[in-house]
Amino acid sequence: MTEKKRTTIILFSGDYDKAMAAYIIANGAAAYDHEVTIFHTFWGLNALRKDEPVSLKKGFLEKMFAKMMPRGSDKMRLSNMNFAGMGPKMIKHVMKKHNAMSLPNLIGLAQEQEIKLIACTMTMDLLGLQQEELLDGIEYAGVAAYLAEAEDGNVNLFI
């Protein structure tokens, strides 16, 4: 019996288009029967944030980070041609026209395909994010957990 291939992705970027690329690749790899892990760190954690605000006790800096970062994957900016928020609206319109899946739908598909979505606990501490603010059904771990997954990875990507 052959061992399953592994794909690991570090999602560092908080840009809508880069997160979409990560999730398209992840879902494609899962469809080809790879074990897939996406390790979300720094701004990539925004892809896992819930859309609705969660009332939590936070310090001043944590409150400021929470206000400055997009709440949920659908609120992320484009890496280029953001045009004061018009870029994401335009790309979403084009995607809908071509029946392409949105980032929130790609994340949902990833969860259905049992892709391991990991939130970096060190970055969560630095940015003041708490588990209640992130999507249900994800895992929480540090860099050692990612390295253990990547060590046997056939494909390892940094986005």
mmCIF file of C-alpha atoms in Angstrom:
data_model
loop_
_atom_site.group_PDB
_atom_site.id
_atom_site.type_symbol
_atom_site.label_atom_id
_atom_site.label_comp_id
_atom_site.label_asym_id
_atom_site.label_seq_id
_atom_site.Cartn_x
_atom_site.Cartn_y
_atom_site.Cartn_z
ATOM 1 C CA MET A 1 0.000 0.000 0.000
ATOM 2 C CA THR A 2 1.373 3.401 -0.949
ATOM 3 C CA GLU A 3 1.558 6.140 1.613
ATOM 4 C CA LYS A 4 -0.679 9.180 1.093
ATOM 5 C CA LYS A 5 1.046 12.244 -0.317
ATOM 6 C CA ARG A 6 1.145 15.334 1.894
ATOM 7 C CA THR A 7 0.722 18.984 1.015
ATOM 8 C CA THR A 8 1.401 21.686 3.586
ATOM 9 C CA ILE A 9 0.804 25.390 3.166
ATOM 10 C CA ILE A 10 1.828 28.271 5.403
ATOM 11 C CA LEU A 11 -0.705 31.052 4.878
ATOM 12 C CA PHE A 12 1.094 34.183 6.083
ATOM 13 C CA SER A 13 -0.684 36.684 3.836
ATOM 14 C CA GLY A 14 -3.912 38.435 4.753
ATOM 15 C CA ASP A 15 -4.693 39.262 1.116
ATOM 16 C CA TYR A 16 -7.922 37.877 -0.353
ATOM 17 C CA ASP A 17 -6.330 36.752 -3.619
ATOM 18 C CA LYS A 18 -3.372 35.031 -1.940
ATOM 19 C CA ALA A 19 -5.651 33.277 0.552
ATOM 20 C CA MET A 20 -7.838 32.170 -2.372
ATOM 21 C CA ALA A 21 -4.793 30.715 -4.131
ATOM 22 C CA ALA A 22 -3.833 28.820 -0.964
ATOM 23 C CA TYR A 23 -7.326 27.369 -0.588
ATOM 24 C CA ILE A 24 -7.677 26.509 -4.294
ATOM 25 C CA ILE A 25 -4.373 24.608 -4.152
ATOM 26 C CA ALA A 26 -5.342 22.944 -0.852
ATOM 27 C CA ASN A 27 -8.739 21.811 -2.127
ATOM 28 C CA GLY A 28 -7.179 20.588 -5.370
ATOM 29 C CA ALA A 29 -4.553 18.592 -3.474
ATOM 30 C CA ALA A 30 -7.249 17.079 -1.236
ATOM 31 C CA ALA A 31 -9.220 16.102 -4.347
ATOM 32 C CA TYR A 32 -6.079 14.260 -5.502
ATOM 33 C CA ASP A 33 -6.115 12.372 -2.191
ATOM 34 C CA HIS A 34 -3.341 14.325 -0.465
ATOM 35 C CA GLU A 35 -3.377 14.901 3.272
ATOM 36 C CA VAL A 36 -3.450 18.698 3.437
ATOM 37 C CA THR A 37 -2.548 21.126 6.212
ATOM 38 C CA ILE A 38 -2.863 24.909 6.093
ATOM 39 C CA PHE A 39 -0.942 26.627 8.890
ATOM 40 C CA HIS A 40 -2.352 30.166 9.330
ATOM 41 C CA THR A 41 0.046 32.652 10.865
ATOM 42 C CA PHE A 42 0.186 36.437 11.232
ATOM 43 C CA TRP A 43 -2.171 38.103 8.720
ATOM 44 C CA GLY A 44 -3.258 34.724 7.331
ATOM 45 C CA LEU A 45 -5.194 34.241 10.574
ATOM 46 C CA ASN A 46 -7.748 36.739 9.231
ATOM 47 C CA ALA A 47 -9.033 34.019 6.881
ATOM 48 C CA LEU A 48 -10.163 32.132 9.997
ATOM 49 C CA ARG A 49 -11.808 35.046 11.802
ATOM 50 C CA LYS A 50 -15.556 34.889 12.295
ATOM 51 C CA ASP A 51 -17.581 37.535 10.440
ATOM 52 C CA GLU A 52 -19.516 38.648 13.502
ATOM 53 C CA PRO A 53 -17.903 40.469 16.435
ATOM 54 C CA VAL A 54 -17.298 38.433 19.586
ATOM 55 C CA SER A 55 -17.485 40.238 22.902
ATOM 56 C CA LEU A 56 -14.313 39.449 24.838
ATOM 57 C CA LYS A 57 -12.260 41.163 27.482
ATOM 58 C CA LYS A 58 -9.135 42.580 25.829
ATOM 59 C CA GLY A 59 -6.415 45.079 26.522
ATOM 60 C CA PHE A 60 -5.997 48.313 24.544
ATOM 61 C CA LEU A 61 -3.495 46.963 21.987
ATOM 62 C CA GLU A 62 -5.522 43.788 21.391
ATOM 63 C CA LYS A 63 -8.626 45.921 20.793
ATOM 64 C CA MET A 64 -6.699 48.066 18.290
ATOM 65 C CA PHE A 65 -5.459 44.996 16.364
ATOM 66 C CA ALA A 66 -9.009 43.619 16.307
ATOM 67 C CA LYS A 67 -10.324 46.885 14.828
ATOM 68 C CA MET A 68 -7.562 47.176 12.214
ATOM 69 C CA MET A 69 -7.736 43.597 10.924
ATOM 70 C CA PRO A 70 -10.530 42.387 8.637
ATOM 71 C CA ARG A 71 -13.215 40.349 10.358
ATOM 72 C CA GLY A 72 -13.698 37.240 8.237
ATOM 73 C CA SER A 73 -12.292 36.031 4.955
ATOM 74 C CA ASP A 74 -14.767 37.987 2.840
ATOM 75 C CA LYS A 75 -13.476 41.316 4.199
ATOM 76 C CA MET A 76 -9.833 40.770 3.236
ATOM 77 C CA ARG A 77 -8.136 43.191 0.806
ATOM 78 C CA LEU A 78 -6.532 42.408 -2.533
ATOM 79 C CA SER A 79 -2.739 42.350 -2.698
ATOM 80 C CA ASN A 80 -2.794 44.602 -5.781
ATOM 81 C CA MET A 81 -5.415 46.907 -7.258
ATOM 82 C CA ASN A 82 -7.341 47.268 -4.011
ATOM 83 C CA PHE A 83 -8.522 50.750 -5.129
ATOM 84 C CA ALA A 84 -9.835 51.840 -1.704
ATOM 85 C CA GLY A 85 -11.971 48.720 -1.425
ATOM 86 C CA MET A 86 -13.322 48.670 -4.991
ATOM 87 C CA GLY A 87 -10.872 45.962 -6.148
ATOM 88 C CA PRO A 88 -12.345 43.210 -3.967
ATOM 89 C CA LYS A 89 -15.874 44.129 -5.113
ATOM 90 C CA MET A 90 -14.791 43.967 -8.756
ATOM 91 C CA ILE A 91 -12.978 40.629 -8.427
ATOM 92 C CA LYS A 92 -15.922 39.100 -6.528
ATOM 93 C CA HIS A 93 -18.254 40.272 -9.300
ATOM 94 C CA VAL A 94 -16.042 38.678 -11.956
ATOM 95 C CA MET A 95 -15.784 35.473 -9.899
ATOM 96 C CA LYS A 96 -19.564 35.269 -9.552
ATOM 97 C CA LYS A 97 -19.971 35.853 -13.290
ATOM 98 C CA HIS A 98 -17.625 32.906 -13.972
ATOM 99 C CA ASN A 99 -19.160 30.694 -11.245
ATOM 100 C CA ALA A 100 -15.905 30.634 -9.264
ATOM 101 C CA MET A 101 -16.133 29.793 -5.575
ATOM 102 C CA SER A 102 -15.683 32.630 -3.083
ATOM 103 C CA LEU A 103 -13.032 32.438 -0.367
ATOM 104 C CA PRO A 104 -15.596 31.676 2.384
ATOM 105 C CA ASN A 105 -16.946 28.801 0.240
ATOM 106 C CA LEU A 106 -13.418 27.508 -0.422
ATOM 107 C CA ILE A 107 -12.766 27.493 3.328
ATOM 108 C CA GLY A 108 -16.020 25.589 3.889
ATOM 109 C CA LEU A 109 -15.049 23.072 1.204
ATOM 110 C CA ALA A 110 -11.651 22.644 2.852
ATOM 111 C CA GLN A 111 -13.376 21.799 6.135
ATOM 112 C CA GLU A 112 -15.667 19.320 4.337
ATOM 113 C CA GLN A 113 -12.610 17.660 2.770
ATOM 114 C CA GLU A 114 -11.036 17.395 6.236
ATOM 115 C CA ILE A 115 -8.139 19.673 5.378
ATOM 116 C CA LYS A 116 -6.332 20.433 8.616
ATOM 117 C CA LEU A 117 -6.737 24.168 9.318
ATOM 118 C CA ILE A 118 -4.292 25.237 12.010
ATOM 119 C CA ALA A 119 -4.139 28.626 13.730
ATOM 120 C CA CYS A 120 -0.698 29.625 15.021
ATOM 121 C CA THR A 121 -1.038 30.056 18.776
ATOM 122 C CA MET A 122 2.046 32.272 19.111
ATOM 123 C CA THR A 123 0.678 34.728 16.561
ATOM 124 C CA MET A 124 -2.739 34.615 18.217
ATOM 125 C CA ASP A 125 -1.060 35.673 21.467
ATOM 126 C CA LEU A 126 0.877 38.474 19.726
ATOM 127 C CA LEU A 127 -2.238 39.855 17.986
ATOM 128 C CA GLY A 128 -4.563 39.296 20.940
ATOM 129 C CA LEU A 129 -6.814 36.847 19.063
ATOM 130 C CA GLN A 130 -8.757 34.292 21.064
ATOM 131 C CA GLN A 131 -10.239 30.957 19.998
ATOM 132 C CA GLU A 132 -13.794 32.319 20.311
ATOM 133 C CA GLU A 133 -13.017 34.782 17.482
ATOM 134 C CA LEU A 134 -12.025 32.067 15.010
ATOM 135 C CA LEU A 135 -14.072 29.542 13.055
ATOM 136 C CA ASP A 136 -15.255 26.341 14.705
ATOM 137 C CA GLY A 137 -13.562 23.064 13.836
ATOM 138 C CA ILE A 138 -10.006 24.340 13.437
ATOM 139 C CA GLU A 139 -6.888 23.291 15.311
ATOM 140 C CA TYR A 140 -4.495 25.372 17.403
ATOM 141 C CA ALA A 141 -0.759 24.727 17.457
ATOM 142 C CA GLY A 142 2.692 26.245 17.281
ATOM 143 C CA VAL A 143 5.407 26.076 14.669
ATOM 144 C CA ALA A 144 6.612 22.638 15.878
ATOM 145 C CA ALA A 145 3.280 21.117 14.800
ATOM 146 C CA TYR A 146 3.638 22.645 11.331
ATOM 147 C CA LEU A 147 7.223 21.418 11.018
ATOM 148 C CA ALA A 148 6.138 17.886 11.964
ATOM 149 C CA GLU A 149 3.574 18.003 9.118
ATOM 150 C CA ALA A 150 5.974 19.613 6.613
ATOM 151 C CA GLU A 151 8.833 17.235 7.354
ATOM 152 C CA ASP A 152 7.034 14.458 5.454
ATOM 153 C CA GLY A 153 5.451 16.825 2.956
ATOM 154 C CA ASN A 154 5.647 16.156 -0.764
ATOM 155 C CA VAL A 155 4.590 19.747 -1.476
ATOM 156 C CA ASN A 156 5.333 22.591 0.973
ATOM 157 C CA LEU A 157 4.222 26.128 0.094
ATOM 158 C CA PHE A 158 4.569 29.550 1.723
ATOM 159 C CA ILE A 159 1.886 32.028 0.660
#
